[in-house]
Amino acid sequence: MIAKPVHGQGPDEKGYFGKYGGMYLPPQLEKPFAEIIEAYHRIANDSAFIAELRSIRKTFQGRPTPVYHARTLSLKNGGAHIYLKREDLNHTGAHKINHCMGEGLLAKFMGKKKLIAETGAGQHGVALATAAAYFGLECEIHMGDVDIAKQAPNVTRMKLLGAKVVPVSFGLRTLKEAVDSAFMAYLADYENSIYCIGSVVGPHPFPLMVRDFQKVVGIEAREQFLEMTGQLPEAICACVGGGSNAMGLFTAFLNDPVAIYGVEPLGKGTAVGDHAATMSYGREGIIHGFKCYLLQNDDGSPAPVYSCASGLDYPGVGPEHCHLKDSGRVQYVTCSDDQCKDAFFKLCRSEGIIPAIESAHAVAYALEKAREMKKGSILVNLSGRGDKDMDYVVENWGIGE
Ligand SMILES: *Cc1c(COP(=O)(O)O)cnc(C)c1O
């Protein structure tokens, strides 16, 4: 018998999924990262760590989150039935808390005193500040001046949670510079602190670690779906920014006969700077310490990107996704701002669920795919709720009349 290929393994010891990933680090950070790798391998098999994380998920985060059959939406749309994995019902309103609590617990086991990270729109900053407060750790969030002005409610949330928000006022004063600033702060204080990456990106072991912390999403969803329907869905999908909520869902289904779709933001169109569809339009490159598909300029620097969803506008993408694209196991598709807007209002009106704009990308693709499939079912990761997006929606889309 010929063995079927087994998907979802790796990375190798150097952090590569196929040719993607790795560790492209300044020499001073090699030792601190080696310590993180060693600590992670230790705690991943430590029963005290696993038991504590399980208890946090249950009593603090509100897991398991349900799988919900969006019956009205499905019937109005026609075709396959749409099911939602309700990550929007997590404490703090999105899947990001899944890996932030894991990273916080790792910091505690390593005896670190401080969590350091950057944030763009503030979602990762808020989730990490929440973890820091829970574990009694200090928290330092680097954020561009431009983003601080745009995202006032999240800045207030981080401060209420006791985090120090460090304004970054060089360069374009947005996410890219915030990453540089956070990295410098970590370099200066790696004895006492740990750098917490907000998706399945960055140098090894973060793509591995964040995936492992997120895979609870897919493990739960697979079991819940089987219990509800007696079978597996024909297809699953999730939006892809860095790719953490998608890896969380996909990992549990990689070796099942299930079609898998990652949905990237096409923004305003295919011109450079109008979208952030990394895997559809990027090519191999290096960003923030790892190799991946990258939207880049001729000189290899990251190209400008755009999406109406601020959680999706990253020019790189997690290395495991790149490998899954090349192997053909996962298909990567796109959704424009307009398709996202349409799905956003449909979900609000037919089901009483206001999704995050990021998550509405996945819903939009599910609606399209469901019509094409005609029957069966498609399971969507609803990565977050839309409360954070109210100002944007009212200003740009109105209230859908
Ligand atoms: C940050 C964010 C995303 C994008 O991040 P991934 O790492 O690609 O999951 C998606 N949805 C929501 C609600 C987010 O906050």
Short mmCIF file of N, CA and C and ligand atoms in Angstrom, two decimals, residues 94-96 123 198-199 239-246 311-312 356 358-359 383-384 388, ligand 1:
data_model
loop_
_atom_site.label_atom_id
_atom_site.label_comp_id
_atom_site.label_asym_id
_atom_site.label_seq_id
_atom_site.Cartn_x
_atom_site.Cartn_y
_atom_site.Cartn_z
N ALA A 94 -11.87 37.85 20.14
CA ALA A 94 -11.23 37.25 18.96
C ALA A 94 -10.32 36.10 19.37
N HIS A 95 -9.81 35.41 18.34
CA HIS A 95 -8.95 34.25 18.57
C HIS A 95 -7.60 34.62 19.15
N LYS A 96 -7.17 35.89 19.04
CA LYS A 96 -5.80 36.25 19.45
C LYS A 96 -5.50 35.89 20.90
N GLN A 123 -5.22 45.25 18.23
CA GLN A 123 -5.87 44.01 18.68
C GLN A 123 -4.90 43.08 19.41
N GLY A 198 2.39 38.21 17.29
CA GLY A 198 0.93 38.19 17.26
C GLY A 198 0.29 37.28 16.22
N SER A 199 1.09 36.45 15.52
CA SER A 199 0.51 35.53 14.55
C SER A 199 1.51 34.40 14.30
N CYS A 239 -10.01 33.48 7.14
CA CYS A 239 -9.25 34.59 6.59
C CYS A 239 -7.78 34.44 6.97
N VAL A 240 -6.91 35.00 6.13
CA VAL A 240 -5.47 34.90 6.37
C VAL A 240 -4.83 36.29 6.36
N GLY A 241 -4.37 36.71 7.53
CA GLY A 241 -3.54 37.92 7.62
C GLY A 241 -2.11 37.40 7.75
N GLY A 242 -1.67 37.21 9.01
CA GLY A 242 -0.44 36.44 9.24
C GLY A 242 -0.74 34.96 9.14
N GLY A 243 -1.98 34.60 9.51
CA GLY A 243 -2.43 33.23 9.32
C GLY A 243 -2.69 32.42 10.57
N SER A 244 -2.82 33.06 11.74
CA SER A 244 -2.95 32.26 12.96
C SER A 244 -4.34 31.64 13.14
N ASN A 245 -5.41 32.40 12.87
CA ASN A 245 -6.73 31.79 13.06
C ASN A 245 -6.95 30.69 12.02
N ALA A 246 -6.39 30.90 10.81
CA ALA A 246 -6.52 29.88 9.77
C ALA A 246 -5.75 28.61 10.14
N GLY A 311 -6.45 44.04 10.46
CA GLY A 311 -5.77 42.83 10.91
C GLY A 311 -5.25 41.97 9.77
N LEU A 312 -5.55 42.34 8.53
CA LEU A 312 -5.13 41.52 7.39
C LEU A 312 -4.08 42.19 6.52
N ALA A 356 -16.15 40.70 12.94
CA ALA A 356 -15.00 41.56 12.64
C ALA A 356 -14.88 41.66 11.13
N GLU A 358 -12.28 41.50 9.42
CA GLU A 358 -11.37 40.43 8.99
C GLU A 358 -12.17 39.16 8.71
N SER A 359 -12.97 38.77 9.72
CA SER A 359 -13.74 37.52 9.62
C SER A 359 -14.75 37.57 8.49
N SER A 383 -13.35 34.56 13.17
CA SER A 383 -12.21 34.83 14.06
C SER A 383 -12.47 35.88 15.12
N GLY A 384 -13.39 36.83 14.87
CA GLY A 384 -13.61 37.87 15.88
C GLY A 384 -14.91 38.61 15.69
N LYS A 388 -15.12 46.41 17.54
CA LYS A 388 -13.98 47.29 17.29
C LYS A 388 -14.11 48.06 15.97
C1 LIG B 1 -5.72 39.91 13.89
C2 LIG B 1 -6.95 39.33 13.36
C3 LIG B 1 -6.97 38.49 12.22
C4 LIG B 1 -5.74 38.22 11.39
O1 LIG B 1 -4.73 37.51 12.03
P1 LIG B 1 -4.39 36.00 11.66
O2 LIG B 1 -3.09 35.77 12.34
O3 LIG B 1 -4.30 35.90 10.18
O4 LIG B 1 -5.48 35.16 12.20
C5 LIG B 1 -8.16 37.93 11.82
N1 LIG B 1 -9.31 38.17 12.49
C6 LIG B 1 -9.35 38.95 13.58
C7 LIG B 1 -10.65 39.17 14.26
C8 LIG B 1 -8.18 39.57 14.06
O5 LIG B 1 -8.22 40.35 15.15
#
